Coordinates of C-alpha atoms and ligand atoms in Angstrom, one line a residue:
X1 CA 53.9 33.6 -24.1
X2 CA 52.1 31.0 -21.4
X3 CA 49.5 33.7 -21.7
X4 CA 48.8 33.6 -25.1
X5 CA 49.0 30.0 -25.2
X6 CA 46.5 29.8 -22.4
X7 CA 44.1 32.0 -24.3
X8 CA 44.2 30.1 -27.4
X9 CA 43.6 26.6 -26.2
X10 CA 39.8 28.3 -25.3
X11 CA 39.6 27.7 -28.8
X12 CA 41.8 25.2 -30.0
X13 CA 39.9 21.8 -28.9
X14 CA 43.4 19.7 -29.4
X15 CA 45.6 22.2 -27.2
X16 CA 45.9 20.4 -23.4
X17 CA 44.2 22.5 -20.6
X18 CA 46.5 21.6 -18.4
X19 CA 50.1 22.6 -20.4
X20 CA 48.5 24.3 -23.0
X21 CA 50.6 21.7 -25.5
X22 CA 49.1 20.9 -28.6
X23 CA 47.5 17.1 -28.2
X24 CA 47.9 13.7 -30.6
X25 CA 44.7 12.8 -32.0
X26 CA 44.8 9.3 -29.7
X27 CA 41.3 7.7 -31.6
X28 CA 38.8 8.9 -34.2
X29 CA 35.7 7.1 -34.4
X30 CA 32.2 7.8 -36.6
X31 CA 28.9 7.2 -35.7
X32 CA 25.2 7.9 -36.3
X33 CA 23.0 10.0 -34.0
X34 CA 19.3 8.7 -34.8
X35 CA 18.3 12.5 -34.8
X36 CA 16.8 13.9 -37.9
X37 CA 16.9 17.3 -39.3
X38 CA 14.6 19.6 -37.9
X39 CA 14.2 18.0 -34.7
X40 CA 17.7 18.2 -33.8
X41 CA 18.0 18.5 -29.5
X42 CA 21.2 19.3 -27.9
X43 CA 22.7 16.6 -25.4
X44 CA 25.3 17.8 -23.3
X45 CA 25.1 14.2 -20.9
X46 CA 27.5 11.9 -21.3
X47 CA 24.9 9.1 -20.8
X48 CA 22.9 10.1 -23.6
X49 CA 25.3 9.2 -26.3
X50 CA 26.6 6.4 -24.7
X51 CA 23.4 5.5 -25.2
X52 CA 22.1 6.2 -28.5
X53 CA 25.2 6.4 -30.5
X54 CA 25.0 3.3 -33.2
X55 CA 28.4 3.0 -35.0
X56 CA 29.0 3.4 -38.3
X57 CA 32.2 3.4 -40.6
X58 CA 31.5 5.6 -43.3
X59 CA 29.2 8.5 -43.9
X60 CA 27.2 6.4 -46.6
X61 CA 26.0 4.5 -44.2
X62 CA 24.5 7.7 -42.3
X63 CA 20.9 7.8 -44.1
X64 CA 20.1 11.2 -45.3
X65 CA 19.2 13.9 -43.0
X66 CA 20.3 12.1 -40.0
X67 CA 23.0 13.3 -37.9
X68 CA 26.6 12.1 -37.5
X69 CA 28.5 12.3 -34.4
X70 CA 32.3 12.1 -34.5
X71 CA 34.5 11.3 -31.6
X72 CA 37.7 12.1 -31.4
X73 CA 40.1 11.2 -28.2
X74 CA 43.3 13.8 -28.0
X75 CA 46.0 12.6 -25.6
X76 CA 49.0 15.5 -24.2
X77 CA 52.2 13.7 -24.8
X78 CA 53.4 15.7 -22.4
X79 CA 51.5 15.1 -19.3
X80 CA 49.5 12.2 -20.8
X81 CA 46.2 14.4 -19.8
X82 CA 43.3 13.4 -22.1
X83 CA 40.1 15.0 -23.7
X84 CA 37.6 13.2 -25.5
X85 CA 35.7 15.6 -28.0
X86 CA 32.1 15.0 -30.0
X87 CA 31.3 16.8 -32.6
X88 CA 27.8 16.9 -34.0
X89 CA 27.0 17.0 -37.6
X90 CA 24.9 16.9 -40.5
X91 CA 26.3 15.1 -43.7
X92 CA 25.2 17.3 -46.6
X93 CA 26.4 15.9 -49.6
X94 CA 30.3 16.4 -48.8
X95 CA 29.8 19.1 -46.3
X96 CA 30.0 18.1 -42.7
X97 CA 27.2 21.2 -41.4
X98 CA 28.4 21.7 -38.1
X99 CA 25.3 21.8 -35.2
X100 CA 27.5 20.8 -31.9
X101 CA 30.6 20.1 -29.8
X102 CA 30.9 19.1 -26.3
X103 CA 34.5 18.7 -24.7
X104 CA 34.4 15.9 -21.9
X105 CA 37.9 16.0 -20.1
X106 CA 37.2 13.7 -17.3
X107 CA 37.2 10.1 -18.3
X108 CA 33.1 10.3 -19.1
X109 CA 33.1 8.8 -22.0
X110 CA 36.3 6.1 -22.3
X111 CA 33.9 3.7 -21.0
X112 CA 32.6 4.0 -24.0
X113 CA 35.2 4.2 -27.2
Ligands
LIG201 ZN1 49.5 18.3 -21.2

């Protein structure tokens, strides 16, 4: 059973790496990535979002082929370990079109949210 569990939290973003319990979404926070479409680079630095993110508080405000970035931050109530995850997007009308994720797991970006 720990097994399994192990082997799924490769692909469950929210599952703790270090108990393998599913985490509480902690903070969920939108912002603009002043990237447009067809130029799109990926990031995996820290530093660079920190950076260039500009917040924003709905997707209307995102102009139109510019990406989104969303940041969620997952605490384990178990062993309070905590995961901050960005996910890179492209609002299309009411689709989010997925182009990104990067996992940061320790502390590199809660100087920042
Ligand atoms: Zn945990």
């Amino acid at each position: 059973m720990k097994f399994l569990r192990k082997a799924r939290s490769i692909f469950h973003d929210d599952w703790c790496s270090k108990c393998y319990e599913q985490m509480d979404i902690y903070k969920k926070e939108l912002y603009m990535l002043p990237m447009m479409v067809g130029h799109y680079v990926s990031h995996s630095n820290p530093e660079y979002y920190k950076k260039n993110l500009i917040k924003v508080y709905t997707k209307k405000e995102i102009p139109i082929g510019t990406y989104a970035c969303g940041i969620y931050v997952y605490k384990c109530p178990y062993c309070n370990h905590k995961a901050t995850k960005l996910s890179i997007f492209l609002p299309v009308r009411d689709v989010e079109k997925s182009e990104d994720a990067f996992l940061f797991e320790n502390g590199e970006m809660d100087d920042f949210i």
